[in-house]
Coordinates of C-alpha atoms in Angstrom, one line a residue:
X18 CA -14.5 -3.1 32.0
X19 CA -17.5 -1.2 30.2
X20 CA -20.3 -2.0 29.1
X21 CA -19.1 -0.4 25.7
X22 CA -16.0 -2.2 25.7
X23 CA -17.4 -5.9 26.7
X24 CA -19.6 -5.4 23.8
X25 CA -17.4 -3.9 20.8
X26 CA -16.8 -5.3 17.5
X27 CA -13.1 -5.2 16.4
X28 CA -12.1 -3.9 13.3
X29 CA -11.3 -7.4 12.0
X30 CA -14.8 -8.6 12.5
X31 CA -16.6 -6.1 11.1
X32 CA -14.5 -5.9 8.2
X33 CA -15.0 -9.6 7.8
X34 CA -19.4 -9.0 7.8
X35 CA -19.0 -6.0 5.6
X36 CA -17.0 -8.7 3.1
X37 CA -19.8 -11.0 4.1
X38 CA -21.8 -8.6 2.7
X39 CA -20.8 -8.1 -0.7
X40 CA -20.6 -11.9 -1.1
X41 CA -24.3 -12.2 0.1
X42 CA -25.6 -9.7 -2.6
X43 CA -23.2 -11.2 -5.4
X44 CA -25.1 -14.7 -4.6
X45 CA -28.8 -13.2 -4.3
X46 CA -27.5 -11.9 -8.0
X47 CA -26.6 -15.8 -9.0
X48 CA -29.7 -17.4 -7.4
X49 CA -32.0 -14.4 -9.3
X50 CA -30.2 -15.3 -12.5
X51 CA -31.1 -19.1 -11.9
X52 CA -34.6 -18.4 -11.2
X53 CA -34.6 -16.8 -14.6
X54 CA -33.0 -19.3 -16.7
X55 CA -35.5 -22.1 -15.2
X56 CA -38.3 -20.5 -16.4
X57 CA -39.1 -20.2 -12.9
X58 CA -39.6 -16.2 -12.8
X59 CA -43.5 -17.0 -12.6
X60 CA -43.5 -19.9 -10.1
X61 CA -44.8 -17.6 -7.6
X62 CA -47.3 -15.9 -9.6
X63 CA -47.8 -12.8 -7.5
X64 CA -46.2 -10.6 -4.9
X65 CA -45.7 -10.2 -1.7
X66 CA -47.7 -13.5 -1.5
X67 CA -46.7 -16.7 -3.4
X68 CA -50.3 -17.1 -4.3
X69 CA -53.2 -15.5 -4.1
X70 CA -54.2 -17.7 -0.5
X71 CA -50.2 -18.5 0.4
X72 CA -47.0 -16.9 1.1
X73 CA -45.1 -19.8 0.6
X74 CA -45.2 -22.2 -2.2
X75 CA -47.4 -25.6 -2.9
X76 CA -46.3 -28.7 -3.8
X77 CA -49.0 -27.7 -6.7
X78 CA -46.4 -25.0 -7.8
X79 CA -43.7 -27.5 -8.4
X80 CA -40.0 -26.8 -9.1
X81 CA -40.5 -23.4 -10.9
X82 CA -42.3 -22.5 -7.5
X83 CA -39.7 -24.1 -5.3
X84 CA -37.0 -22.3 -6.8
X85 CA -38.9 -18.9 -6.7
X86 CA -40.0 -19.3 -3.5
X87 CA -36.3 -20.7 -2.5
X88 CA -34.9 -17.5 -3.9
X89 CA -37.2 -14.7 -1.8
X90 CA -36.3 -16.9 1.3
X91 CA -32.7 -16.3 0.6
X92 CA -33.8 -12.5 0.5
X93 CA -34.2 -13.0 4.2
X94 CA -31.0 -14.6 4.7
X95 CA -28.7 -11.5 2.8
X96 CA -31.2 -8.7 4.6
X97 CA -29.7 -10.8 8.3
X98 CA -26.3 -10.1 6.6
X99 CA -26.7 -6.7 6.2
X100 CA -28.9 -6.1 9.7
X101 CA -25.5 -7.8 11.3
X102 CA -23.4 -5.0 9.5
X103 CA -25.5 -1.9 11.3
X104 CA -24.8 -3.4 14.2
X105 CA -21.8 -4.5 14.1
X106 CA -20.8 -0.6 13.2
X107 CA -23.0 1.2 16.5
X108 CA -20.5 -1.8 17.9
X109 CA -17.4 -0.8 16.5
X110 CA -15.3 1.1 18.6
X111 CA -13.5 3.4 17.3
X112 CA -15.9 4.1 15.3
X113 CA -15.2 5.7 12.0
X114 CA -17.4 8.8 9.9
X115 CA -19.7 7.2 7.4
X116 CA -19.7 3.8 8.0
X117 CA -23.4 4.2 9.0
X118 CA -24.9 5.9 6.6
X119 CA -22.9 2.9 4.3
X120 CA -24.2 0.1 5.8
X121 CA -28.3 1.4 6.7
X122 CA -28.0 2.5 2.7
X123 CA -27.6 -1.8 2.5
X124 CA -30.1 -2.9 4.5
X125 CA -33.0 -0.8 3.2
X126 CA -31.1 -2.2 -0.7
X127 CA -32.5 -5.2 0.8
X128 CA -36.6 -4.4 1.4
X129 CA -35.9 -1.4 -2.1
X130 CA -34.7 -4.7 -4.2
X131 CA -37.3 -7.2 -3.0
X132 CA -40.0 -4.7 -4.3
X133 CA -38.5 -4.1 -7.5
X134 CA -38.6 -7.6 -7.6
X135 CA -41.9 -7.6 -6.7
X136 CA -43.0 -5.2 -9.6
X137 CA -41.4 -7.7 -12.4
X138 CA -43.5 -10.2 -10.9
X139 CA -47.1 -7.8 -10.8
X140 CA -45.5 -6.5 -14.7
X141 CA -45.1 -10.4 -15.7
X142 CA -41.4 -10.2 -15.8
X143 CA -41.3 -6.6 -18.4
X144 CA -37.8 -7.1 -19.4
X145 CA -37.0 -3.6 -18.4
X146 CA -37.8 -3.7 -14.5
X147 CA -36.1 -7.0 -14.6
X148 CA -33.2 -4.9 -15.7
X149 CA -33.9 -2.1 -13.0
X150 CA -33.9 -5.8 -10.7
X151 CA -30.9 -6.1 -12.0
X152 CA -29.2 -2.2 -12.1
X153 CA -30.1 -2.0 -8.4
X154 CA -28.6 -4.9 -7.2
X155 CA -25.5 -3.7 -8.8
X156 CA -25.9 0.0 -6.4
X157 CA -26.2 -2.1 -3.6
X158 CA -23.2 -4.2 -4.3
X159 CA -20.8 -1.2 -4.8
X160 CA -22.2 0.3 -1.5
X161 CA -21.4 -2.9 -0.2
X162 CA -18.2 -2.6 -1.2
X163 CA -17.3 0.9 -0.3
X164 CA -18.4 -0.3 3.3
X165 CA -16.1 -2.6 3.4
X166 CA -13.1 -0.9 1.9
X167 CA -14.1 2.1 4.7
X168 CA -13.7 -0.5 7.4
X169 CA -10.0 -0.5 7.8
X170 CA -9.5 3.0 6.8
X171 CA -8.5 5.8 8.8
X172 CA -10.8 8.7 9.1
X173 CA -8.1 11.5 7.6
X174 CA -8.7 12.8 4.3
X175 CA -8.5 11.1 1.2
X176 CA -5.9 12.1 -1.0
X177 CA -4.5 11.4 -4.5
X178 CA -1.9 8.4 -5.0
X179 CA -1.5 8.9 -9.0
X180 CA -1.5 12.5 -10.5
X181 CA -5.3 13.9 -11.2
X182 CA -5.2 12.9 -14.7
X183 CA -4.5 9.6 -14.2
X184 CA -7.5 9.4 -11.4
X185 CA -10.1 11.2 -14.3
X186 CA -9.5 8.7 -16.1
X187 CA -10.1 5.5 -13.7
X188 CA -13.4 7.9 -13.0
X189 CA -13.9 7.4 -16.9
X190 CA -13.4 3.6 -16.4
X191 CA -16.1 3.4 -13.9
X192 CA -18.5 5.2 -16.2
X193 CA -18.2 3.0 -19.2
X194 CA -17.8 0.0 -16.5
X195 CA -21.6 0.8 -15.9
X196 CA -22.6 1.9 -19.4
X197 CA -21.4 -1.8 -20.5
X198 CA -23.9 -3.4 -17.2
X199 CA -26.5 -1.1 -18.6
X200 CA -26.6 -2.4 -22.4
X201 CA -25.9 -5.6 -20.9
X202 CA -29.1 -6.1 -19.9
X203 CA -31.2 -4.3 -22.8
X204 CA -29.4 -7.7 -24.5
X205 CA -30.5 -10.0 -21.7
X206 CA -34.1 -8.3 -22.0
X207 CA -33.8 -9.3 -26.3
X208 CA -32.8 -12.4 -25.7
X209 CA -34.1 -15.9 -25.2
X210 CA -34.4 -15.8 -21.2
X211 CA -37.8 -14.7 -20.1
X212 CA -37.4 -15.8 -17.3
X213 CA -41.0 -17.8 -18.5
X214 CA -42.3 -18.5 -21.5
X215 CA -45.0 -16.3 -21.3
X216 CA -43.3 -13.1 -20.6
X217 CA -42.2 -10.6 -23.1
X218 CA -39.1 -9.2 -24.8
X219 CA -37.8 -5.2 -25.0
X220 CA -38.0 -5.6 -28.9
X221 CA -34.7 -4.8 -29.5
X222 CA -32.5 -6.6 -32.1
X223 CA -30.6 -9.3 -30.2
X224 CA -27.9 -9.0 -33.1
X225 CA -27.6 -4.8 -32.7
X226 CA -27.6 -5.0 -29.0
X227 CA -24.9 -7.5 -28.8
X228 CA -22.9 -5.7 -31.1
X229 CA -23.6 -2.6 -29.1
X230 CA -22.7 -4.6 -26.3
X231 CA -19.4 -6.0 -27.9
X232 CA -18.7 -2.2 -28.2
X233 CA -19.3 -1.0 -24.5
X234 CA -17.1 -3.8 -23.9
X235 CA -14.2 -3.3 -26.4
X236 CA -13.6 0.4 -25.0
X237 CA -14.1 -0.5 -21.2
X238 CA -10.9 -3.3 -22.3
X239 CA -8.9 -0.5 -23.5
X240 CA -8.9 1.8 -21.2
X241 CA -8.3 -0.5 -18.6
X242 CA -5.1 -1.5 -20.7
X243 CA -4.7 2.1 -20.9
X244 CA -4.6 2.8 -17.5
X245 CA -1.8 -0.4 -16.6
X246 CA 0.4 1.5 -18.6
X247 CA -0.4 4.7 -17.6
X248 CA -0.5 4.2 -13.7
X249 CA 3.6 2.2 -14.1
X250 CA 4.3 5.1 -15.8
X251 CA 3.6 6.8 -12.9
X252 CA 5.3 4.9 -10.6
X253 CA 2.1 3.5 -9.2
X254 CA 2.7 0.1 -8.3
X255 CA -1.0 -0.4 -6.3
X256 CA -3.2 0.7 -8.4
X257 CA -1.3 -1.1 -11.6
X258 CA -1.9 -4.1 -10.2
X259 CA -5.9 -3.1 -9.2
X260 CA -6.2 -2.5 -13.0
X261 CA -4.5 -5.7 -14.2
X262 CA -7.1 -7.9 -12.1
X263 CA -9.6 -5.5 -13.6
X264 CA -8.3 -6.7 -17.3
X265 CA -7.7 -10.4 -16.5
X266 CA -11.5 -10.2 -15.0
X267 CA -12.7 -8.7 -18.4
X268 CA -10.9 -10.9 -20.1
X269 CA -12.6 -14.0 -18.3
X270 CA -15.6 -12.5 -18.7
X271 CA -15.6 -11.4 -22.7
X272 CA -14.6 -15.1 -23.2
X273 CA -17.8 -16.0 -21.5
X274 CA -19.9 -13.6 -23.2
X275 CA -18.8 -14.9 -26.7
X276 CA -18.7 -18.5 -26.4
X277 CA -22.5 -18.3 -24.8
X278 CA -23.2 -16.0 -28.0
X279 CA -22.0 -18.6 -29.9
X280 CA -23.2 -21.5 -28.8
X281 CA -26.8 -20.0 -28.7
X282 CA -26.8 -19.1 -24.7
X283 CA -26.9 -21.9 -22.5
X284 CA -28.0 -20.7 -19.3
X285 CA -25.5 -22.3 -17.0
X286 CA -22.9 -19.9 -18.5
X287 CA -25.1 -16.7 -18.3
X288 CA -25.3 -17.5 -15.4
X289 CA -21.6 -17.6 -15.1
X290 CA -22.0 -14.2 -17.3
X291 CA -23.8 -12.8 -14.4
X292 CA -21.4 -13.6 -12.1
X293 CA -18.3 -11.8 -13.8
X294 CA -20.5 -9.0 -14.0
X295 CA -20.8 -8.3 -10.3
X296 CA -16.9 -9.3 -10.2
X297 CA -16.6 -6.4 -13.2
X298 CA -18.5 -4.1 -11.0
X299 CA -16.3 -4.8 -8.0
X300 CA -12.5 -4.8 -9.9
X301 CA -14.0 -1.2 -11.4
X302 CA -14.2 0.1 -7.5
X303 CA -11.0 -1.5 -6.8
X304 CA -9.4 0.4 -9.5
X305 CA -11.0 3.8 -8.6
X306 CA -10.2 3.0 -4.9
X307 CA -6.9 2.4 -5.3
X308 CA -6.4 5.8 -6.7
X309 CA -6.7 7.6 -3.3
X310 CA -6.1 6.7 0.0
X311 CA -7.2 7.9 3.6
X312 CA -4.0 9.2 5.9
X313 CA -4.9 9.4 9.6
X314 CA -6.3 12.5 10.7
X315 CA -3.4 15.1 11.0
X316 CA -3.3 18.6 9.3
X317 CA -3.0 19.5 6.1
X318 CA -0.1 20.1 6.0
X319 CA 0.8 17.4 8.0
X320 CA -0.8 15.1 4.7
X321 CA 0.9 17.2 2.2
X322 CA 4.2 16.6 3.5
X323 CA 3.7 12.6 3.8
X324 CA 2.5 12.2 0.1
X325 CA 5.4 10.8 -1.8
X326 CA 3.8 9.3 -4.7
X327 CA 4.0 10.5 -7.9
X328 CA 1.1 13.0 -8.2
X329 CA 0.4 16.4 -9.0
X330 CA -1.5 17.3 -5.8
X331 CA -1.7 16.2 -2.4
X332 CA -4.8 18.3 -1.6
X333 CA -8.0 15.7 -0.4
X334 CA -10.1 14.0 -2.3
X335 CA -14.1 13.9 -1.9
X336 CA -14.5 10.3 -3.3

């Protein structure tokens, strides 16, 4: 047995590690929300140290210091998972194209997130920087999702499995989903959960920001329902199931959003809403990915001849 074969990583192991990568990055969002919702955002009042004299929280800093420092420590755990994925990709045989850049991007996203988190502390939890911190996490989660899906795909061209206009509709839905996430940070930045009693708000009217956010959610749900019926009409069962899951996740997220709004934003529900945001993003990406599939590497003629889904063209698409 060769050395390469002895230390190779199977596709199953790699896929599980990549899935753990997603879970870890979702959890750092949830724990980051816990820091904010417990008013522990300045539990460690500086960065990269926790205090001017110590990298760790001290007993005098109390619970807020412990919560903030604990979240910083969790960043290292997330980084270890991301590093393990990079190593697994290097040891995987045969190595699929595109996996290494994706794995490295996720790994580099961890320290980038830490730096943005440090800036939030140094700017006294500026709400716009806090929003950027959340959105950067969404980008890392999105890349981690693409990496996970790629671990089990062949290296052939990506071929549409739905008509081109439906692929376009899925792209539009994804853009609207991203916009809803961005507007959601405006709502949070205008609301009562500043992360610390002395932190500023963004100055937007909370009710107006919430209404704009709700309008975006209504549009997103409408597009998602349209995708369900359009995919079914086109005979695309897989994409239709993915769109139905997206609608279900959006419905759950919408219920949480309305309940938290009418109950004065209890911290527990706001935390659940942050988790829901991650799930909506993942479900949206699942719909977009379901509109095409990769086939084993063959000639373009072979790829076209084996394409039996209801599409306008079997030409490879870059995604």
